[in-house]
């Protein structure tokens, strides 16, 4: 790893990259390998690989206990978990969702021919703006899917009030928010149900995996049937269903990682604080702030680049970081409403999404997780500072490089 002090040191200017190997956003957090291997050995010895085995049951109990809910139904991933929750809740017609989210939130609806109605977000938290949600409700609206983006809680009270008053179902996409709280209560117990992701890139992974958590016993019963083809017994199918089951190997990984959760959180928080110390004072750069009074997994380091102050654009900064082997990501560009099939269905959706349209061009996510050391963070911040503090020159230089490459081709 190399520290940089002059513009000529930047890899994009011909310097040696800061890192010899790529640093990813989303490198998995991995717990005790011996414990994982022991569990795998046990699974193989007992020849019980899936279909509600011992480890899946234990994982479900642990998640429900940690979050403080009555029911947890583990599934193969969060996308299928969302699809099943949507179906079990009886959503149809139109459902209000943010556009500033991973596309799975919208696809889980459209997959079932339910129309996602994209709603704008609050600039501070990047989550649904309740006032705007109210304005998007029509006679066809049956529910709201709010996303606790980056583990930042939505305005749960306001959204719950709207849902209760207007007779709508409220589902939370909590893919990012395992281990986070809202007003001192763990995320997972709000709305009709919440959906966690345990994908490899998430704070807590089960290789692939997801879960729906809820306090509604009847809803939980329906979802359990749905994720297992609707089987109520060996030969009896009582419901339409699919295959949403989590495997024993996934549950073994999930359980192993749960045992290391507090270490993952401590590393993430240490890195988050360092990113803050080193970048938060930079003119034109906002580092997403997490309320340290709440539980938080600190998995996402989210920058907002205000190009009018930094001169260097978000995309140019990303180009500079990639040259240094720092694979920063511009999640969730360009917004679901600009992805297919939604951009063809609603070509003018952006008119009602000014905050989303602003943010998709500003947000840059930097690496965090247990594979990132405090020294890595300082070296990444050094590159960001060098680029931003010399914004006008960097911009001119990159525009020049772009111009040259255009004239060459
Ligand atoms: N709702 C929300 C709000 C979500 O963010 C997501 C998923 C979902 C719902 C659906 O959850 P799942 O159905 O996936 O459980 C990734 C993940 O695939 C996706 O799970 C996640 N959100 C999304 C935010 O990020 P990509 O396209 O960015 O993944 P990819 O393959 O580029 O991986 C990211 C980086 O992680 C890479 O640079 C390399 C690194 N990586 C990745 C994997 C899989 C590793 O180092 N090791 C690995 O095993 O979507």
Coordinates of C-alpha atoms and ligand atoms in Angstrom, one line a residue:
X1 CA 0.0 0.0 0.0
X2 CA 1.4 3.5 -1.0
X3 CA 0.5 6.9 0.4
X4 CA 0.2 9.7 -2.1
X5 CA 1.1 13.3 -1.6
X6 CA 1.4 14.9 -5.1
X7 CA -0.9 14.7 -8.1
X8 CA 1.8 13.0 -10.1
X9 CA 1.6 10.1 -7.6
X10 CA -1.9 9.2 -8.7
X11 CA -2.1 6.0 -10.7
X12 CA -4.3 7.8 -13.2
X13 CA -1.3 10.2 -13.8
X14 CA 1.1 7.3 -14.3
X15 CA 2.0 6.6 -10.6
X16 CA 2.0 3.2 -9.0
X17 CA -1.4 2.1 -7.8
X18 CA -2.0 2.6 -4.0
X19 CA -3.0 -1.1 -3.7
X20 CA -1.4 -4.1 -5.4
X21 CA -4.7 -6.1 -5.2
X22 CA -8.3 -4.8 -5.8
X23 CA -10.2 -3.6 -2.7
X24 CA -13.9 -4.4 -3.2
X25 CA -17.1 -3.0 -1.8
X26 CA -18.8 -6.1 -0.5
X27 CA -15.9 -8.4 0.4
X28 CA -17.5 -11.0 2.7
X29 CA -17.2 -10.9 6.4
X30 CA -16.2 -14.5 7.4
X31 CA -16.3 -15.9 10.9
X32 CA -14.5 -18.8 12.5
X33 CA -13.4 -21.2 9.7
X34 CA -12.9 -24.2 12.0
X35 CA -16.4 -23.8 13.4
X36 CA -17.8 -23.6 9.9
X37 CA -15.9 -26.7 8.8
X38 CA -17.1 -28.5 11.9
X39 CA -20.7 -27.8 11.0
X40 CA -20.1 -28.8 7.3
X41 CA -18.7 -32.1 8.6
X42 CA -21.7 -32.6 10.8
X43 CA -24.1 -31.9 7.9
X44 CA -22.3 -34.4 5.7
X45 CA -22.2 -37.0 8.4
X46 CA -25.9 -36.7 9.1
X47 CA -26.7 -36.5 5.3
X48 CA -29.3 -33.8 6.0
X49 CA -28.7 -31.1 3.5
X50 CA -31.8 -29.0 3.2
X51 CA -35.6 -28.9 3.8
X52 CA -35.9 -27.5 7.3
X53 CA -32.8 -29.2 8.8
X54 CA -31.3 -28.6 12.2
X55 CA -29.1 -25.7 11.3
X56 CA -31.9 -23.8 9.4
X57 CA -34.1 -24.2 12.4
X58 CA -31.4 -23.0 14.8
X59 CA -30.6 -20.0 12.5
X60 CA -34.2 -19.0 12.4
X61 CA -34.4 -19.1 16.2
X62 CA -31.3 -17.1 16.6
X63 CA -32.4 -14.4 14.2
X64 CA -35.9 -14.2 15.7
X65 CA -34.3 -13.9 19.2
X66 CA -31.8 -11.2 18.2
X67 CA -34.4 -9.1 16.5
X68 CA -37.1 -9.7 19.1
X69 CA -39.8 -11.1 16.8
X70 CA -42.0 -14.2 17.0
X71 CA -41.3 -15.7 13.6
X72 CA -38.4 -15.9 11.3
X73 CA -38.6 -17.8 8.0
X74 CA -35.2 -18.4 6.4
X75 CA -35.0 -18.4 2.6
X76 CA -32.6 -18.9 -0.2
X77 CA -32.1 -15.2 -0.8
X78 CA -33.9 -11.8 0.0
X79 CA -35.3 -11.4 -3.5
X80 CA -37.4 -14.6 -3.2
X81 CA -38.2 -13.7 0.4
X82 CA -39.5 -10.3 -0.9
X83 CA -41.6 -12.1 -3.6
X84 CA -43.1 -14.5 -1.1
X85 CA -43.8 -11.8 1.5
X86 CA -45.5 -9.6 -1.2
X87 CA -47.6 -12.5 -2.3
X88 CA -48.5 -13.7 1.2
X89 CA -49.5 -10.1 2.1
X90 CA -51.9 -10.1 -0.9
X91 CA -50.4 -7.1 -2.5
X92 CA -51.7 -6.2 -6.0
X93 CA -52.4 -3.2 -8.2
X94 CA -49.8 -0.6 -7.2
X95 CA -47.2 -0.6 -4.4
X96 CA -45.2 2.5 -3.4
X97 CA -41.4 1.9 -3.4
X98 CA -38.3 4.1 -3.6
X99 CA -36.5 4.2 -6.9
X100 CA -33.2 4.7 -5.0
X101 CA -32.7 1.1 -4.0
X102 CA -31.2 -2.2 -5.4
X103 CA -33.4 -3.2 -8.4
X104 CA -34.6 -6.4 -6.6
X105 CA -37.0 -4.3 -4.5
X106 CA -38.9 -3.2 -7.7
X107 CA -38.4 -6.5 -9.6
X108 CA -40.0 -8.5 -6.7
X109 CA -43.2 -6.6 -7.5
X110 CA -43.1 -6.5 -11.2
X111 CA -42.2 -10.2 -11.4
X112 CA -45.8 -10.7 -10.0
X113 CA -47.3 -8.0 -12.3
X114 CA -47.7 -5.6 -9.5
X115 CA -46.8 -2.0 -10.5
X116 CA -44.0 -0.4 -8.5
X117 CA -44.8 3.3 -8.1
X118 CA -41.6 5.1 -7.5
X119 CA -41.5 7.7 -4.7
X120 CA -38.9 10.2 -3.8
X121 CA -36.6 10.0 -0.7
X122 CA -35.4 12.2 2.1
X123 CA -32.0 13.7 1.3
X124 CA -30.5 13.1 4.8
X125 CA -31.3 9.4 5.2
X126 CA -31.9 8.3 1.6
X127 CA -35.1 6.6 2.7
X128 CA -38.8 7.1 1.6
X129 CA -40.1 10.6 2.3
X130 CA -43.5 10.0 4.1
X131 CA -45.1 13.2 2.9
X132 CA -44.4 12.2 -0.7
X133 CA -45.6 8.7 -0.1
X134 CA -49.0 10.2 0.9
X135 CA -49.2 12.0 -2.4
X136 CA -48.5 8.8 -4.5
X137 CA -51.5 6.9 -3.0
X138 CA -54.2 6.1 -5.5
X139 CA -57.3 3.9 -5.3
X140 CA -55.1 1.1 -6.7
X141 CA -52.5 1.3 -4.0
X142 CA -52.4 -1.8 -1.7
X143 CA -49.1 -1.3 0.1
X144 CA -45.8 0.4 0.7
X145 CA -42.4 -1.3 0.6
X146 CA -39.9 1.0 2.4
X147 CA -36.1 0.3 2.4
X148 CA -33.8 0.9 5.3
X149 CA -31.1 1.8 2.9
X150 CA -27.5 1.5 4.1
X151 CA -28.9 0.3 7.5
X152 CA -30.3 3.8 8.0
X153 CA -33.9 3.3 9.5
X154 CA -36.8 4.8 7.6
X155 CA -39.2 7.1 9.3
X156 CA -41.0 4.0 10.7
X157 CA -43.5 5.9 12.8
X158 CA -44.7 8.2 10.0
X159 CA -44.9 5.3 7.5
X160 CA -46.8 3.1 10.0
X161 CA -49.2 6.0 10.6
X162 CA -49.9 6.4 6.9
X163 CA -50.3 2.6 6.3
X164 CA -52.8 2.3 9.3
X165 CA -54.8 5.4 8.2
X166 CA -55.0 4.5 4.6
X167 CA -55.5 0.7 5.0
X168 CA -52.3 -0.3 3.3
X169 CA -49.9 -3.1 4.0
X170 CA -46.4 -2.1 5.1
X171 CA -43.4 -4.2 4.2
X172 CA -39.8 -3.2 5.0
X173 CA -36.9 -4.2 2.7
X174 CA -34.3 -4.5 5.4
X175 CA -31.7 -6.2 3.2
X176 CA -29.0 -3.8 4.6
X177 CA -30.3 -3.4 8.1
X178 CA -29.6 -6.6 10.0
X179 CA -28.1 -5.5 13.4
X180 CA -29.5 -2.0 13.2
X181 CA -32.1 -0.3 15.4
X182 CA -34.8 2.4 15.2
X183 CA -35.5 4.4 18.4
X184 CA -33.8 1.7 20.4
X185 CA -35.8 -1.2 18.9
X186 CA -34.2 -3.7 16.6
X187 CA -35.1 -3.4 12.9
X188 CA -37.1 -6.5 12.1
X189 CA -40.2 -6.0 14.2
X190 CA -41.8 -3.2 12.3
X191 CA -44.7 -3.1 9.7
X192 CA -46.4 -6.3 8.7
X193 CA -43.1 -8.0 8.0
X194 CA -39.4 -7.2 7.2
X195 CA -37.0 -8.9 4.9
X196 CA -33.3 -9.4 5.6
X197 CA -30.6 -10.3 3.0
X198 CA -27.7 -12.6 4.0
X199 CA -26.0 -12.4 0.6
X200 CA -22.2 -12.7 0.5
X201 CA -21.8 -8.9 0.3
X202 CA -24.0 -8.1 3.3
X203 CA -22.9 -7.4 6.9
X204 CA -24.0 -10.9 7.9
X205 CA -23.8 -13.5 5.2
X206 CA -25.0 -17.1 4.8
X207 CA -23.2 -17.3 1.4
X208 CA -26.6 -16.6 -0.3
X209 CA -29.7 -16.2 1.9
X210 CA -32.5 -14.1 3.2
X211 CA -35.3 -14.2 5.8
X212 CA -38.7 -12.8 6.5
X213 CA -39.4 -11.8 10.1
X214 CA -42.8 -11.0 11.5
X215 CA -45.0 -11.0 14.5
X216 CA -48.0 -12.1 12.5
X217 CA -48.5 -15.8 13.0
X218 CA -51.0 -16.3 10.2
X219 CA -48.7 -14.5 7.7
X220 CA -45.8 -16.6 8.9
X221 CA -47.7 -19.8 8.4
X222 CA -48.6 -18.8 4.8
X223 CA -45.0 -17.9 4.0
X224 CA -43.7 -21.2 5.4
X225 CA -46.1 -23.1 3.1
X226 CA -45.2 -20.8 0.1
X227 CA -41.4 -21.3 0.4
X228 CA -41.9 -25.1 0.3
X229 CA -44.2 -25.5 -2.7
X230 CA -47.3 -25.2 -0.5
X231 CA -46.7 -28.6 1.1
X232 CA -48.5 -29.1 4.4
X233 CA -47.5 -32.8 4.7
X234 CA -45.8 -35.4 2.5
X235 CA -48.6 -35.6 -0.1
X236 CA -50.7 -32.6 0.7
X237 CA -50.4 -29.3 -1.1
X238 CA -52.6 -26.6 0.4
X239 CA -51.3 -23.5 -1.2
X240 CA -49.5 -22.2 -4.3
X241 CA -45.8 -22.2 -3.6
X242 CA -42.3 -22.1 -4.9
X243 CA -38.9 -23.2 -3.7
X244 CA -37.5 -20.6 -1.4
X245 CA -35.7 -22.9 1.1
X246 CA -32.4 -22.1 2.7
X247 CA -29.9 -25.0 2.6
X248 CA -28.1 -26.4 5.6
X249 CA -24.7 -25.2 4.4
X250 CA -26.1 -21.6 4.1
X251 CA -27.5 -21.8 7.7
X252 CA -24.2 -23.2 8.9
X253 CA -22.4 -20.2 7.5
X254 CA -25.0 -17.8 8.9
X255 CA -24.7 -19.3 12.4
X256 CA -20.9 -19.2 12.2
X257 CA -21.0 -15.6 11.2
X258 CA -23.6 -14.7 13.9
X259 CA -21.0 -15.8 16.4
X260 CA -18.6 -13.2 15.1
X261 CA -21.1 -10.4 14.6
X262 CA -19.8 -8.1 17.3
X263 CA -16.3 -8.3 15.9
X264 CA -17.6 -7.5 12.3
X265 CA -19.4 -4.5 13.8
X266 CA -16.4 -3.3 15.7
X267 CA -14.2 -3.4 12.6
X268 CA -16.8 -1.6 10.5
X269 CA -17.3 1.1 13.2
X270 CA -13.6 1.7 13.6
X271 CA -13.2 2.1 9.8
X272 CA -16.4 4.3 9.6
X273 CA -15.0 6.6 12.3
X274 CA -11.7 6.9 10.5
X275 CA -13.4 7.6 7.2
X276 CA -15.3 10.3 9.0
X277 CA -12.3 11.9 10.7
X278 CA -10.3 12.0 7.5
X279 CA -13.0 13.1 5.0
X280 CA -16.0 14.7 6.8
X281 CA -14.3 18.2 6.8
X282 CA -13.6 18.1 3.0
X283 CA -15.6 20.9 1.2
X284 CA -18.2 19.3 -1.1
X285 CA -17.9 15.8 0.4
X286 CA -20.6 14.5 2.7
X287 CA -20.0 11.2 4.6
X288 CA -23.2 9.4 5.5
X289 CA -23.7 9.9 9.3
X290 CA -25.0 7.0 11.4
X291 CA -26.5 7.9 14.8
X292 CA -24.2 6.2 17.2
X293 CA -27.0 6.0 19.8
X294 CA -28.7 3.4 17.7
X295 CA -27.4 -0.1 17.0
X296 CA -25.8 0.0 13.5
X297 CA -23.8 -2.5 11.4
X298 CA -21.7 0.4 9.7
X299 CA -21.4 -1.8 6.6
X300 CA -21.7 1.0 4.1
X301 CA -19.5 4.0 3.7
X302 CA -21.5 6.4 1.6
X303 CA -20.1 9.6 0.2
X304 CA -22.0 12.3 -1.6
X305 CA -19.9 14.4 -3.9
X306 CA -21.2 17.9 -4.6
X307 CA -19.4 18.6 -7.9
X308 CA -20.2 22.3 -7.7
X309 CA -17.8 22.5 -4.7
X310 CA -15.3 19.7 -5.5
X311 CA -14.8 20.5 -9.2
X312 CA -14.0 16.9 -9.7
X313 CA -17.1 14.9 -10.4
X314 CA -18.3 11.7 -8.7
X315 CA -17.5 9.7 -11.8
X316 CA -14.1 11.2 -12.1
X317 CA -13.4 10.4 -8.5
X318 CA -14.5 6.8 -9.1
X319 CA -12.1 6.6 -12.1
X320 CA -9.3 7.9 -10.0
X321 CA -10.0 5.3 -7.2
X322 CA -10.3 2.4 -9.7
X323 CA -6.9 3.3 -11.1
X324 CA -5.6 2.9 -7.5
X325 CA -7.3 -0.5 -7.3
X326 CA -10.1 0.8 -5.0
X327 CA -13.2 -0.5 -6.6
X328 CA -15.7 2.1 -5.3
X329 CA -19.3 1.7 -6.4
X330 CA -21.9 4.2 -7.5
X331 CA -24.9 2.3 -5.8
X332 CA -27.8 2.7 -6.8
X333 CA -27.1 4.4 -10.1
X334 CA -29.1 5.3 -12.3
X335 CA -32.1 4.6 -10.1
X336 CA -34.7 1.8 -10.7
X337 CA -36.9 4.2 -12.7
X338 CA -34.1 4.5 -15.3
X339 CA -33.7 0.7 -15.6
X340 CA -35.7 -1.7 -17.8
X341 CA -38.6 -2.4 -17.9
X342 CA -39.4 0.6 -15.7
X343 CA -37.9 3.3 -17.9
X344 CA -40.0 2.1 -20.9
X345 CA -43.2 1.9 -18.7
X346 CA -42.7 5.2 -17.0
X347 CA -40.4 7.4 -19.2
X348 CA -41.2 10.6 -17.2
X349 CA -41.0 9.1 -13.7
X350 CA -37.9 11.3 -12.9
X351 CA -40.1 14.4 -12.8
X352 CA -41.5 13.3 -9.4
X353 CA -38.1 12.1 -8.1
X354 CA -35.9 15.2 -7.8
X355 CA -33.9 14.0 -4.8
X356 CA -33.4 10.6 -6.3
X357 CA -32.2 12.2 -9.6
X358 CA -29.8 14.4 -7.6
X359 CA -28.4 11.5 -5.5
X360 CA -27.8 9.0 -8.2
X361 CA -25.2 11.4 -9.6
X362 CA -23.5 12.1 -6.3
X363 CA -23.3 8.8 -4.3
X364 CA -20.1 6.8 -4.1
X365 CA -19.7 3.8 -1.8
X366 CA -16.3 3.0 -0.5
X367 CA -15.0 -0.3 0.8
X368 CA -15.6 -1.5 4.3
X369 CA -15.7 -4.8 6.2
X370 CA -13.3 -7.1 7.9
X371 CA -11.0 -7.3 4.9
X372 CA -10.3 -3.5 5.2
X373 CA -7.7 -2.3 7.7
X374 CA -7.5 1.1 9.3
X375 CA -4.3 1.8 7.2
X376 CA -6.3 0.9 4.0
X377 CA -8.9 3.5 5.0
X378 CA -6.2 6.1 5.5
X379 CA -4.7 5.4 2.1
X380 CA -8.1 5.5 0.4
X381 CA -8.9 8.8 2.2
X382 CA -5.5 10.2 1.1
X383 CA -6.4 9.6 -2.6
X384 CA -9.8 11.2 -2.1
X385 CA -8.3 14.2 -0.4
X386 CA -5.6 14.6 -3.1
X387 CA -8.2 14.5 -5.8
X388 CA -10.7 16.8 -4.1
X389 CA -8.2 19.4 -2.8
X390 CA -6.8 19.7 -6.3
X391 CA -10.3 19.5 -7.9
X392 CA -10.0 22.0 -10.8
X393 CA -6.5 20.7 -11.9
X394 CA -7.7 17.1 -11.7
X395 CA -10.8 17.8 -13.7
X396 CA -8.8 19.6 -16.4
X397 CA -6.4 16.7 -16.5
X398 CA -9.1 14.1 -16.8
X399 CA -11.1 16.1 -19.4
X400 CA -7.8 16.3 -21.3
X401 CA -7.2 12.5 -21.1
X402 CA -10.8 11.9 -22.2
X403 CA -10.4 14.4 -25.1
X404 CA -7.1 12.7 -26.2
X405 CA -8.7 9.2 -26.1
X406 CA -11.6 10.5 -28.1
X407 CA -9.3 12.0 -30.8
X408 CA -7.2 8.8 -30.8
X409 CA -10.2 6.6 -31.5
Ligands
LIG1 N1 -33.0 -5.2 -1.4 C1 -31.9 -4.5 -1.3 C2 -32.0 -3.1 -0.8 C3 -30.6 -5.0 -1.7 O1 -29.5 -4.2 -1.6 C4 -30.5 -6.3 -2.2 C5 -29.3 -6.9 -2.6 C6 -31.7 -7.1 -2.2 C7 -32.9 -6.5 -1.8 C8 -31.7 -8.5 -2.7 O2 -31.0 -9.3 -1.8 P1 -30.4 -10.8 -2.3 O3 -31.5 -11.4 -3.2 O4 -29.2 -10.6 -3.1 O5 -30.2 -11.6 -1.0 C9 -24.7 -6.9 -4.9 C10 -25.4 -8.1 -4.3 O6 -25.5 -9.2 -5.3 C11 -26.8 -7.8 -3.8 O7 -27.1 -8.9 -2.9 C12 -26.9 -6.5 -3.1 N2 -28.2 -6.2 -2.7 C13 -26.3 -5.4 -3.9 C14 -26.4 -4.1 -3.2 O8 -25.0 -5.7 -4.2 P2 -23.7 -6.4 -7.1 O9 -24.2 -6.5 -8.5 O10 -23.1 -5.1 -6.7 O11 -22.7 -7.6 -6.8 P3 -21.2 -7.8 -7.2 O12 -21.2 -9.2 -7.8 O13 -20.7 -6.7 -8.1 O14 -20.4 -7.9 -5.8 C15 -20.1 -6.7 -5.2 C16 -18.6 -6.8 -4.8 O15 -18.4 -7.7 -3.8 C17 -17.7 -7.2 -6.0 O16 -16.9 -6.1 -6.3 C18 -16.8 -8.3 -5.5 C19 -17.2 -8.5 -4.0 N3 -17.6 -9.9 -3.8 C20 -18.8 -10.4 -4.2 C21 -19.1 -11.7 -3.9 C22 -20.4 -12.2 -4.4 C23 -16.7 -10.7 -3.1 O17 -15.6 -10.2 -2.8 N4 -17.0 -12.0 -2.9 C24 -18.2 -12.5 -3.2 O18 -18.5 -13.7 -2.9 O19 -24.9 -6.7 -6.2

